[in-house]
mmCIF file of C-alpha atoms in Angstrom:
data_model
loop_
_atom_site.group_PDB
_atom_site.id
_atom_site.type_symbol
_atom_site.label_atom_id
_atom_site.label_comp_id
_atom_site.label_asym_id
_atom_site.label_seq_id
_atom_site.Cartn_x
_atom_site.Cartn_y
_atom_site.Cartn_z
ATOM 1 C CA MET A 1 -86.517 18.658 37.426
ATOM 2 C CA SER A 2 -88.433 21.416 35.659
ATOM 3 C CA ARG A 3 -86.949 23.582 32.959
ATOM 4 C CA LYS A 4 -87.280 26.607 35.216
ATOM 5 C CA ALA A 5 -85.233 24.955 37.946
ATOM 6 C CA LEU A 6 -82.601 23.685 35.531
ATOM 7 C CA PHE A 7 -81.999 27.053 33.956
ATOM 8 C CA THR A 8 -82.712 29.049 37.110
ATOM 9 C CA ASN A 9 -79.648 31.262 36.764
ATOM 10 C CA LEU A 10 -80.059 32.042 33.090
ATOM 11 C CA GLY A 11 -81.766 35.409 32.944
ATOM 12 C CA ALA A 12 -83.983 36.859 30.291
ATOM 13 C CA GLY A 13 -82.436 37.851 27.020
ATOM 14 C CA GLY A 14 -79.735 35.187 27.169
ATOM 15 C CA LYS A 15 -77.686 36.839 29.945
ATOM 16 C CA THR A 16 -76.195 34.610 32.578
ATOM 17 C CA SER A 17 -76.469 35.651 36.173
ATOM 18 C CA GLU A 18 -73.644 34.897 38.607
ATOM 19 C CA PRO A 19 -73.889 31.299 39.878
ATOM 20 C CA ALA A 20 -74.613 30.771 43.518
ATOM 21 C CA ALA A 21 -71.735 29.816 45.800
ATOM 22 C CA THR A 22 -70.876 29.202 49.419
ATOM 23 C CA THR A 23 -70.274 32.458 51.284
ATOM 24 C CA SER A 24 -68.577 33.305 54.518
ATOM 25 C CA ALA A 25 -69.316 36.398 56.564
ATOM 26 C CA ASP A 26 -66.486 38.511 57.953
ATOM 27 C CA PRO A 27 -67.539 40.432 61.062
ATOM 28 C CA SER A 28 -64.650 42.861 60.616
ATOM 29 C CA SER A 29 -65.906 44.021 57.235
ATOM 30 C CA ALA A 30 -69.430 45.155 57.996
ATOM 31 C CA GLY A 31 -71.192 46.577 55.001
ATOM 32 C CA GLU A 32 -68.965 44.706 52.509
ATOM 33 C CA PRO A 33 -70.372 41.894 50.376
ATOM 34 C CA PRO A 34 -69.650 38.367 51.625
ATOM 35 C CA ARG A 35 -66.652 36.614 50.141
ATOM 36 C CA VAL A 36 -67.360 33.856 47.642
ATOM 37 C CA ASN A 37 -65.716 30.496 48.149
ATOM 38 C CA ARG A 38 -65.144 29.266 44.594
ATOM 39 C CA LEU A 39 -63.312 26.092 45.585
ATOM 40 C CA ARG A 40 -64.508 23.310 43.262
ATOM 41 C CA MET A 41 -67.540 25.344 42.166
ATOM 42 C CA ARG A 42 -68.719 23.871 38.889
ATOM 43 C CA PRO A 43 -72.020 25.410 37.750
ATOM 44 C CA ILE A 44 -73.914 23.079 35.448
ATOM 45 C CA LEU A 45 -76.233 24.995 33.154
ATOM 46 C CA GLY A 46 -76.171 27.799 35.695
ATOM 47 C CA SER A 47 -77.366 25.499 38.496
ATOM 48 C CA PRO A 48 -74.664 24.907 41.140
ATOM 49 C CA ASP A 49 -77.074 22.796 43.170
ATOM 50 C CA LEU A 50 -76.623 19.944 40.695
ATOM 51 C CA ILE A 51 -73.215 19.293 42.324
ATOM 52 C CA SER A 52 -72.812 18.502 45.998
ATOM 53 C CA ASP A 53 -71.140 21.052 48.282
ATOM 54 C CA PRO A 54 -67.334 20.834 48.506
ATOM 55 C CA ALA A 55 -65.750 19.279 51.593
ATOM 56 C CA ALA A 56 -64.902 21.672 54.363
ATOM 57 C CA THR A 57 -61.399 20.351 55.074
ATOM 58 C CA PRO A 58 -58.308 19.847 52.859
ATOM 59 C CA VAL A 59 -58.498 16.098 53.414
ATOM 60 C CA GLY A 60 -62.147 16.119 52.417
ATOM 61 C CA ALA A 61 -61.355 18.152 49.299
ATOM 62 C CA ILE A 62 -58.719 15.645 48.216
ATOM 63 C CA GLY A 63 -61.118 12.783 48.795
ATOM 64 C CA GLN A 64 -63.778 14.532 46.775
ATOM 65 C CA SER A 65 -61.355 15.115 43.868
ATOM 66 C CA LEU A 66 -60.470 11.423 43.785
ATOM 67 C CA GLY A 67 -64.129 10.496 43.929
ATOM 68 C CA GLU A 68 -64.995 12.852 41.080
ATOM 69 C CA PHE A 69 -62.474 11.147 38.809
ATOM 70 C CA SER A 70 -64.456 7.899 38.878
ATOM 71 C CA GLU A 71 -67.862 9.619 38.818
ATOM 72 C CA ARG A 72 -67.457 11.771 35.695
ATOM 73 C CA ALA A 73 -69.350 9.421 33.380
ATOM 74 C CA LYS A 74 -72.170 9.047 35.906
ATOM 75 C CA ARG A 75 -72.457 12.823 36.211
ATOM 76 C CA ALA A 76 -72.593 13.173 32.430
ATOM 77 C CA ASP A 77 -75.460 10.694 32.332
ATOM 78 C CA GLU A 78 -77.088 12.650 35.155
ATOM 79 C CA ILE A 79 -76.818 15.864 33.155
ATOM 80 C CA GLU A 80 -78.545 14.246 30.209
ATOM 81 C CA ARG A 81 -81.173 12.732 32.485
ATOM 82 C CA LYS A 82 -81.957 16.101 34.060
ATOM 83 C CA LEU A 83 -82.107 17.817 30.682
ATOM 84 C CA THR A 84 -84.437 15.226 29.226
ATOM 85 C CA ALA A 85 -86.471 14.318 32.335
ATOM 86 C CA GLY A 86 -90.192 14.669 31.782
ATOM 87 C CA GLN A 87 -89.675 15.484 28.113
ATOM 88 C CA VAL A 88 -91.212 13.605 25.211
ATOM 89 C CA ILE A 89 -88.691 11.606 23.200
ATOM 90 C CA VAL A 90 -89.423 11.831 19.494
ATOM 91 C CA GLU A 91 -87.865 10.251 16.423
ATOM 92 C CA LEU A 92 -86.484 12.656 13.827
ATOM 93 C CA ASP A 93 -84.966 12.379 10.387
ATOM 94 C CA PRO A 94 -81.205 13.041 10.809
ATOM 95 C CA ALA A 95 -81.304 15.024 7.559
ATOM 96 C CA LEU A 96 -83.396 17.665 9.345
ATOM 97 C CA ILE A 97 -80.824 18.200 12.112
ATOM 98 C CA ALA A 98 -77.851 20.554 11.800
ATOM 99 C CA PRO A 99 -74.795 20.676 14.088
ATOM 100 C CA SER A 100 -74.522 23.308 16.804
ATOM 101 C CA PHE A 101 -73.709 26.762 15.472
ATOM 102 C CA ILE A 102 -70.374 26.544 17.358
ATOM 103 C CA ALA A 103 -68.184 23.474 16.818
ATOM 104 C CA ASP A 104 -66.903 21.975 20.044
ATOM 105 C CA ARG A 105 -64.566 19.305 18.697
ATOM 106 C CA MET A 106 -62.388 18.374 15.766
ATOM 107 C CA PRO A 107 -64.043 16.042 13.243
ATOM 108 C CA ALA A 108 -64.369 12.480 14.544
ATOM 109 C CA SER A 109 -62.541 9.842 12.534
ATOM 110 C CA ALA A 110 -64.509 7.523 10.271
ATOM 111 C CA GLU A 111 -63.431 4.636 12.489
ATOM 112 C CA THR A 112 -64.867 6.295 15.614
ATOM 113 C CA VAL A 113 -68.221 6.899 13.931
ATOM 114 C CA ALA A 114 -68.275 3.376 12.490
ATOM 115 C CA ASN A 115 -67.629 1.824 15.913
ATOM 116 C CA LEU A 116 -70.422 3.877 17.481
ATOM 117 C CA ALA A 117 -72.774 2.988 14.627
ATOM 118 C CA GLU A 118 -72.056 -0.702 15.142
ATOM 119 C CA ALA A 119 -72.801 -0.393 18.861
ATOM 120 C CA ILE A 120 -76.116 1.351 18.103
ATOM 121 C CA ARG A 121 -76.982 -1.284 15.504
ATOM 122 C CA GLU A 122 -76.355 -3.991 18.085
ATOM 123 C CA HIS A 123 -77.911 -2.459 21.203
ATOM 124 C CA GLY A 124 -80.061 0.381 19.899
ATOM 125 C CA GLN A 125 -79.755 4.082 20.711
ATOM 126 C CA LEU A 126 -79.777 4.055 24.510
ATOM 127 C CA ASN A 127 -79.779 7.843 25.090
ATOM 128 C CA PRO A 128 -81.616 10.513 23.110
ATOM 129 C CA ILE A 129 -79.781 13.529 21.801
ATOM 130 C CA LEU A 130 -80.858 17.061 22.739
ATOM 131 C CA VAL A 131 -81.900 19.438 19.970
ATOM 132 C CA ARG A 132 -83.676 22.755 19.650
ATOM 133 C CA PRO A 133 -85.860 24.095 16.840
ATOM 134 C CA ASP A 134 -83.622 25.816 14.307
ATOM 135 C CA PRO A 135 -84.184 29.552 14.890
ATOM 136 C CA GLY A 136 -83.506 30.297 11.234
ATOM 137 C CA GLU A 137 -85.575 27.649 9.468
ATOM 138 C CA ALA A 138 -88.928 26.165 10.452
ATOM 139 C CA GLY A 139 -89.131 22.399 10.589
ATOM 140 C CA ARG A 140 -85.409 21.942 11.157
ATOM 141 C CA PHE A 141 -83.336 21.477 14.312
ATOM 142 C CA GLN A 142 -79.917 22.143 15.857
ATOM 143 C CA VAL A 143 -77.960 19.775 18.115
ATOM 144 C CA ALA A 144 -77.081 20.779 21.668
ATOM 145 C CA PHE A 145 -75.341 17.485 22.399
ATOM 146 C CA GLY A 146 -75.127 14.140 20.642
ATOM 147 C CA HIS A 147 -73.227 15.089 17.465
ATOM 148 C CA ARG A 148 -71.447 11.765 17.149
ATOM 149 C CA ARG A 149 -74.638 9.816 17.853
ATOM 150 C CA LEU A 150 -76.296 11.829 15.086
ATOM 151 C CA ARG A 151 -73.570 10.926 12.576
ATOM 152 C CA ALA A 152 -73.628 7.281 13.596
ATOM 153 C CA VAL A 153 -77.416 6.934 13.341
ATOM 154 C CA ALA A 154 -77.447 8.834 10.032
ATOM 155 C CA SER A 155 -74.915 6.349 8.636
ATOM 156 C CA LEU A 156 -77.340 3.531 9.543
ATOM 157 C CA GLY A 157 -80.191 5.196 7.672
ATOM 158 C CA GLN A 158 -82.381 5.235 10.780
ATOM 159 C CA SER A 159 -84.413 7.855 12.607
ATOM 160 C CA ILE A 160 -82.738 9.299 15.673
ATOM 161 C CA LYS A 161 -84.276 9.569 19.132
ATOM 162 C CA ALA A 162 -84.211 13.138 20.369
ATOM 163 C CA VAL A 163 -85.640 15.499 22.929
ATOM 164 C CA VAL A 164 -86.685 18.847 21.449
ATOM 165 C CA ARG A 165 -86.400 21.864 23.742
ATOM 166 C CA GLU A 166 -86.606 25.592 23.271
ATOM 167 C CA LEU A 167 -83.102 26.832 24.089
ATOM 168 C CA THR A 168 -81.479 30.219 23.751
ATOM 169 C CA ASP A 169 -78.036 30.370 22.169
ATOM 170 C CA GLU A 170 -76.520 30.683 25.637
ATOM 171 C CA GLN A 171 -78.438 27.712 27.044
ATOM 172 C CA LEU A 172 -77.480 25.593 24.065
ATOM 173 C CA VAL A 173 -73.723 26.167 24.372
ATOM 174 C CA ILE A 174 -73.806 25.635 28.134
ATOM 175 C CA ALA A 175 -75.612 22.305 27.654
ATOM 176 C CA GLN A 176 -73.173 21.429 24.879
ATOM 177 C CA GLY A 177 -70.087 22.280 26.908
ATOM 178 C CA GLN A 178 -71.236 20.723 30.181
ATOM 179 C CA GLU A 179 -72.170 17.380 28.658
ATOM 180 C CA ASN A 180 -68.838 17.096 26.844
ATOM 181 C CA HIS A 181 -66.864 18.246 29.882
ATOM 182 C CA GLU A 182 -68.322 15.595 32.174
ATOM 183 C CA ARG A 183 -67.764 12.831 29.640
ATOM 184 C CA LYS A 184 -64.168 14.028 29.251
ATOM 185 C CA ASP A 185 -64.590 13.463 25.511
ATOM 186 C CA LEU A 186 -62.892 16.676 24.464
ATOM 187 C CA SER A 187 -59.131 16.971 24.508
ATOM 188 C CA TYR A 188 -57.510 20.071 25.985
ATOM 189 C CA VAL A 189 -56.962 21.793 22.646
ATOM 190 C CA GLU A 190 -60.542 21.065 21.538
ATOM 191 C CA LYS A 191 -61.810 22.748 24.709
ATOM 192 C CA ALA A 192 -59.468 25.654 24.069
ATOM 193 C CA ARG A 193 -60.811 26.098 20.549
ATOM 194 C CA PHE A 194 -64.382 25.802 21.755
ATOM 195 C CA ALA A 195 -63.683 28.518 24.329
ATOM 196 C CA HIS A 196 -62.116 30.714 21.640
ATOM 197 C CA ARG A 197 -65.174 30.352 19.389
ATOM 198 C CA LEU A 198 -67.540 31.060 22.273
ATOM 199 C CA GLU A 199 -65.593 34.221 23.101
ATOM 200 C CA GLN A 200 -66.691 35.736 19.790
ATOM 201 C CA ARG A 201 -70.327 35.733 20.959
ATOM 202 C CA PHE A 202 -70.617 35.218 24.714
ATOM 203 C CA SER A 203 -69.370 36.618 27.997
ATOM 204 C CA ARG A 204 -66.523 34.932 29.835
ATOM 205 C CA ALA A 205 -68.947 33.988 32.604
ATOM 206 C CA THR A 206 -70.958 31.952 30.093
ATOM 207 C CA ILE A 207 -67.800 30.287 28.743
ATOM 208 C CA MET A 208 -66.662 29.331 32.241
ATOM 209 C CA ALA A 209 -70.100 27.864 32.973
ATOM 210 C CA ALA A 210 -70.131 25.941 29.697
ATOM 211 C CA LEU A 211 -66.695 24.398 30.228
ATOM 212 C CA SER A 212 -66.737 24.219 34.038
ATOM 213 C CA ILE A 213 -63.461 26.110 34.303
ATOM 214 C CA TYR A 214 -62.053 29.031 36.267
ATOM 215 C CA LYS A 215 -60.836 32.369 34.955
ATOM 216 C CA SER A 216 -57.168 31.319 34.955
ATOM 217 C CA ASP A 217 -58.029 28.132 33.009
ATOM 218 C CA LEU A 218 -59.859 30.178 30.412
ATOM 219 C CA SER A 219 -56.954 32.631 30.056
ATOM 220 C CA ASN A 220 -54.553 29.741 29.409
ATOM 221 C CA MET A 221 -56.868 28.213 26.814
ATOM 222 C CA LEU A 222 -57.318 31.470 24.918
ATOM 223 C CA SER A 223 -53.557 32.086 25.025
ATOM 224 C CA VAL A 224 -52.842 28.666 23.496
ATOM 225 C CA VAL A 225 -55.232 29.231 20.594
ATOM 226 C CA SER A 226 -54.012 32.770 19.942
ATOM 227 C CA LYS A 227 -50.290 31.878 19.919
ATOM 228 C CA ILE A 228 -50.302 28.611 17.958
ATOM 229 C CA PRO A 229 -51.260 29.046 14.270
ATOM 230 C CA ALA A 230 -54.570 27.424 13.374
ATOM 231 C CA GLU A 231 -52.999 25.316 10.622
ATOM 232 C CA VAL A 232 -50.559 23.849 13.138
ATOM 233 C CA ILE A 233 -53.364 22.847 15.521
ATOM 234 C CA ASP A 234 -55.300 21.335 12.606
ATOM 235 C CA ALA A 235 -52.238 19.366 11.488
ATOM 236 C CA ILE A 236 -51.553 18.032 14.996
ATOM 237 C CA GLY A 237 -55.184 17.143 15.696
ATOM 238 C CA PRO A 238 -56.900 16.660 19.068
ATOM 239 C CA ALA A 239 -53.935 14.895 20.747
ATOM 240 C CA PRO A 240 -56.158 13.344 23.454
ATOM 241 C CA GLY A 241 -53.188 12.294 25.574
ATOM 242 C CA THR A 242 -51.684 15.785 25.679
ATOM 243 C CA GLY A 243 -52.848 18.083 28.454
ATOM 244 C CA ARG A 244 -52.647 21.716 29.474
ATOM 245 C CA ARG A 245 -48.922 21.836 30.233
ATOM 246 C CA GLY A 246 -47.903 20.408 26.881
ATOM 247 C CA TRP A 247 -50.003 22.827 24.854
ATOM 248 C CA ILE A 248 -48.913 25.813 26.931
ATOM 249 C CA GLU A 249 -45.276 24.816 26.387
ATOM 250 C CA LEU A 250 -45.852 24.564 22.642
ATOM 251 C CA ALA A 251 -47.553 27.976 22.629
ATOM 252 C CA GLU A 252 -44.558 29.508 24.393
ATOM 253 C CA ARG A 253 -42.277 28.197 21.640
ATOM 254 C CA PHE A 254 -44.168 30.370 19.152
ATOM 255 C CA ALA A 255 -43.667 33.511 21.245
ATOM 256 C CA ASP A 256 -40.363 34.413 19.528
ATOM 257 C CA GLY A 257 -42.031 34.588 16.117
ATOM 258 C CA LYS A 258 -39.224 32.532 14.507
ATOM 259 C CA SER A 259 -40.803 29.093 14.582
ATOM 260 C CA GLY A 260 -43.392 29.424 11.841
ATOM 261 C CA ALA A 261 -41.332 28.429 8.791
ATOM 262 C CA ALA A 262 -39.742 25.364 10.386
ATOM 263 C CA ILE A 263 -43.003 23.966 11.748
ATOM 264 C CA ARG A 264 -44.861 24.549 8.482
ATOM 265 C CA ARG A 265 -42.234 22.561 6.568
ATOM 266 C CA MET A 266 -42.588 19.735 9.051
ATOM 267 C CA ILE A 267 -46.394 19.490 8.991
ATOM 268 C CA ALA A 268 -46.335 19.539 5.170
ATOM 269 C CA ASP A 269 -44.342 16.284 5.203
ATOM 270 C CA PRO A 270 -46.673 13.369 4.301
ATOM 271 C CA GLY A 271 -44.940 11.247 6.927
ATOM 272 C CA PHE A 272 -46.055 13.668 9.631
ATOM 273 C CA GLN A 273 -49.756 13.036 9.009
ATOM 274 C CA GLY A 274 -49.131 9.303 9.112
ATOM 275 C CA LEU A 275 -48.332 9.570 12.821
ATOM 276 C CA ASP A 276 -50.770 9.266 15.719
ATOM 277 C CA SER A 277 -52.115 12.653 16.861
ATOM 278 C CA ASP A 278 -50.179 12.614 20.148
ATOM 279 C CA GLU A 279 -47.025 11.586 18.280
ATOM 280 C CA ARG A 280 -47.520 14.524 15.927
ATOM 281 C CA PHE A 281 -47.695 16.806 18.953
ATOM 282 C CA LYS A 282 -44.471 15.375 20.412
ATOM 283 C CA LYS A 283 -42.671 15.775 17.105
ATOM 284 C CA ALA A 284 -43.830 19.380 16.738
ATOM 285 C CA LEU A 285 -42.751 20.216 20.278
ATOM 286 C CA ALA A 286 -39.351 18.576 19.787
ATOM 287 C CA ALA A 287 -38.810 20.456 16.523
ATOM 288 C CA LEU A 288 -39.352 23.775 18.284
ATOM 289 C CA LYS A 289 -37.157 23.088 21.298
ATOM 290 C CA PRO A 290 -34.216 25.476 21.378
ATOM 291 C CA ARG A 291 -31.050 23.701 20.368
ATOM 292 C CA SER A 292 -28.144 23.760 22.737
ATOM 293 C CA ASP A 293 -25.237 25.962 21.713
ATOM 294 C CA GLN A 294 -22.718 23.590 20.123
ATOM 295 C CA SER A 295 -19.293 24.795 21.253
ATOM 296 C CA GLN A 296 -15.741 23.576 20.693
ATOM 297 C CA MET A 297 -12.952 23.885 23.226
ATOM 298 C CA GLU A 298 -9.256 24.115 22.460
ATOM 299 C CA VAL A 299 -6.480 23.891 25.069
ATOM 300 C CA TRP A 300 -3.246 25.853 24.615
ATOM 301 C CA PRO A 301 -0.449 23.879 26.260
ATOM 302 C CA MET A 302 2.475 25.448 28.142
ATOM 303 C CA ALA A 303 6.044 24.705 27.060
ATOM 304 C CA GLY A 304 6.810 22.878 30.288
ATOM 305 C CA GLY A 305 3.510 21.009 30.353
ATOM 306 C CA GLY A 306 0.071 21.892 31.609
ATOM 307 C CA SER A 307 -2.509 24.211 30.029
ATOM 308 C CA LEU A 308 -1.734 27.825 29.271
ATOM 309 C CA ALA A 309 -5.269 28.797 28.309
ATOM 310 C CA LYS A 310 -8.567 27.413 27.092
ATOM 311 C CA VAL A 311 -10.360 28.808 24.063
ATOM 312 C CA THR A 312 -14.074 27.989 23.635
ATOM 313 C CA ARG A 313 -15.657 28.688 20.234
ATOM 314 C CA SER A 314 -19.350 28.597 19.289
ATOM 315 C CA ASP A 315 -21.578 30.248 16.695
ATOM 316 C CA ALA A 316 -22.398 33.002 19.169
ATOM 317 C CA ARG A 317 -19.107 33.738 20.975
ATOM 318 C CA ILE A 318 -15.437 33.041 21.611
ATOM 319 C CA SER A 319 -14.115 32.966 25.149
ATOM 320 C CA LEU A 320 -10.524 32.808 26.394
ATOM 321 C CA THR A 321 -9.858 31.431 29.878
ATOM 322 C CA ILE A 322 -6.453 31.821 31.556
ATOM 323 C CA ASP A 323 -5.669 30.315 34.949
ATOM 324 C CA ARG A 324 -3.963 33.163 36.813
ATOM 325 C CA ARG A 325 -2.688 30.751 39.417
ATOM 326 C CA LYS A 326 -0.562 28.966 36.830
ATOM 327 C CA SER A 327 0.412 31.879 34.592
ATOM 328 C CA PRO A 328 -0.294 35.248 36.226
ATOM 329 C CA GLU A 329 2.179 37.196 34.061
ATOM 330 C CA PHE A 330 0.647 35.934 30.823
ATOM 331 C CA ALA A 331 -2.832 36.733 32.097
ATOM 332 C CA ASP A 332 -1.842 40.328 32.849
ATOM 333 C CA PHE A 333 -0.039 40.628 29.517
ATOM 334 C CA VAL A 334 -3.103 39.528 27.532
ATOM 335 C CA LEU A 335 -5.401 41.783 29.537
ATOM 336 C CA ASN A 336 -3.162 44.826 28.963
ATOM 337 C CA ARG A 337 -2.744 44.081 25.264
ATOM 338 C CA LEU A 338 -6.429 43.557 24.406
ATOM 339 C CA ARG A 339 -7.226 47.227 23.908
ATOM 340 C CA ASP A 340 -4.080 47.767 21.840
ATOM 341 C CA LEU A 341 -4.958 44.776 19.697
ATOM 342 C CA TYR A 342 -8.419 46.168 19.015
ATOM 343 C CA LEU A 343 -7.000 49.592 18.060
ATOM 344 C CA GLU A 344 -4.533 47.862 15.738
ATOM 345 C CA PHE A 345 -7.386 45.891 14.190
ATOM 346 C CA GLU A 346 -9.423 49.058 13.609
ATOM 347 C CA ALA A 347 -6.495 50.838 11.948
ATOM 348 C CA ALA A 348 -5.878 47.882 9.635
ATOM 349 C CA SER A 349 -9.563 47.760 8.708
ATOM 350 C CA LYS A 350 -9.560 51.379 7.615
ATOM 351 C CA GLU A 351 -6.547 50.842 5.338
ATOM 352 C CA ARG A 352 -8.198 47.978 3.489
ATOM 353 C CA PRO A 353 -9.840 48.970 0.164
#
């Protein structure tokens, strides 16, 4: 596929045009633009034709969703194949290659990089990375995708296989986001942070294309990053087993503005960092769950047996419950005396020094 076809919807000057979609005409609304069916639309690098059309029926849509689950890795390979098809693969010095200007993930652990390096040592680098000439320094390059491969190959002291393409900033981040999305390498919070960083420079349409998400997904991601302090996210880490619902729930716990001190004390504990990333998330969420109101109940017995009243005490309130069926006169007496008791209390308070 040619570069022109692959980036067909990326206009001049780095602006992204609206991706194509299935339309349906409404004869009753002559003169109005056709409605866009956005069901399952996932523009890859601004080219919706790289994904097959969605099924026309609900049953077909469900079948397609199940099929996509097992095809994600194949589609990621297909993205790389299309991006590098017909291009010359060169070998570059890793020292000449810088990361993308927008980080898309939290730093990979030394163990992850070491395992990848061992696999490359054993089988060779099977797929080239995609880079562009560094716009700020001649003779250097920036990664579009393949950051972990770059670190692994650099640790081996070898040259890295790469395809060099002229990419605008917008094209680079879309390639970066799409490749990671299809491999499902990024955790939810890493995608949310990537979206937040992209928002500083690009339109929401570009962000949605890069991450293959809808407007509501993007709003949730940006809300998570804006509500949860950055140091808390850093301390928890990528939490690969924690999805959208968990992070949204944690973000909501910060809405009252009272959780900061408690969570900061917890993440400063050395034992906290010794936990697995998902365990750190669970501990943080549990620490911020509102505690149930611990109350104590006392029963006032009647002289002849049975309960006269129940008094429930907690930090927030005291409640008195009288069963009018058993003691209607006492219930009326207490009700009539309450105001007098309060007036008596007020008078006594004023006489105190």
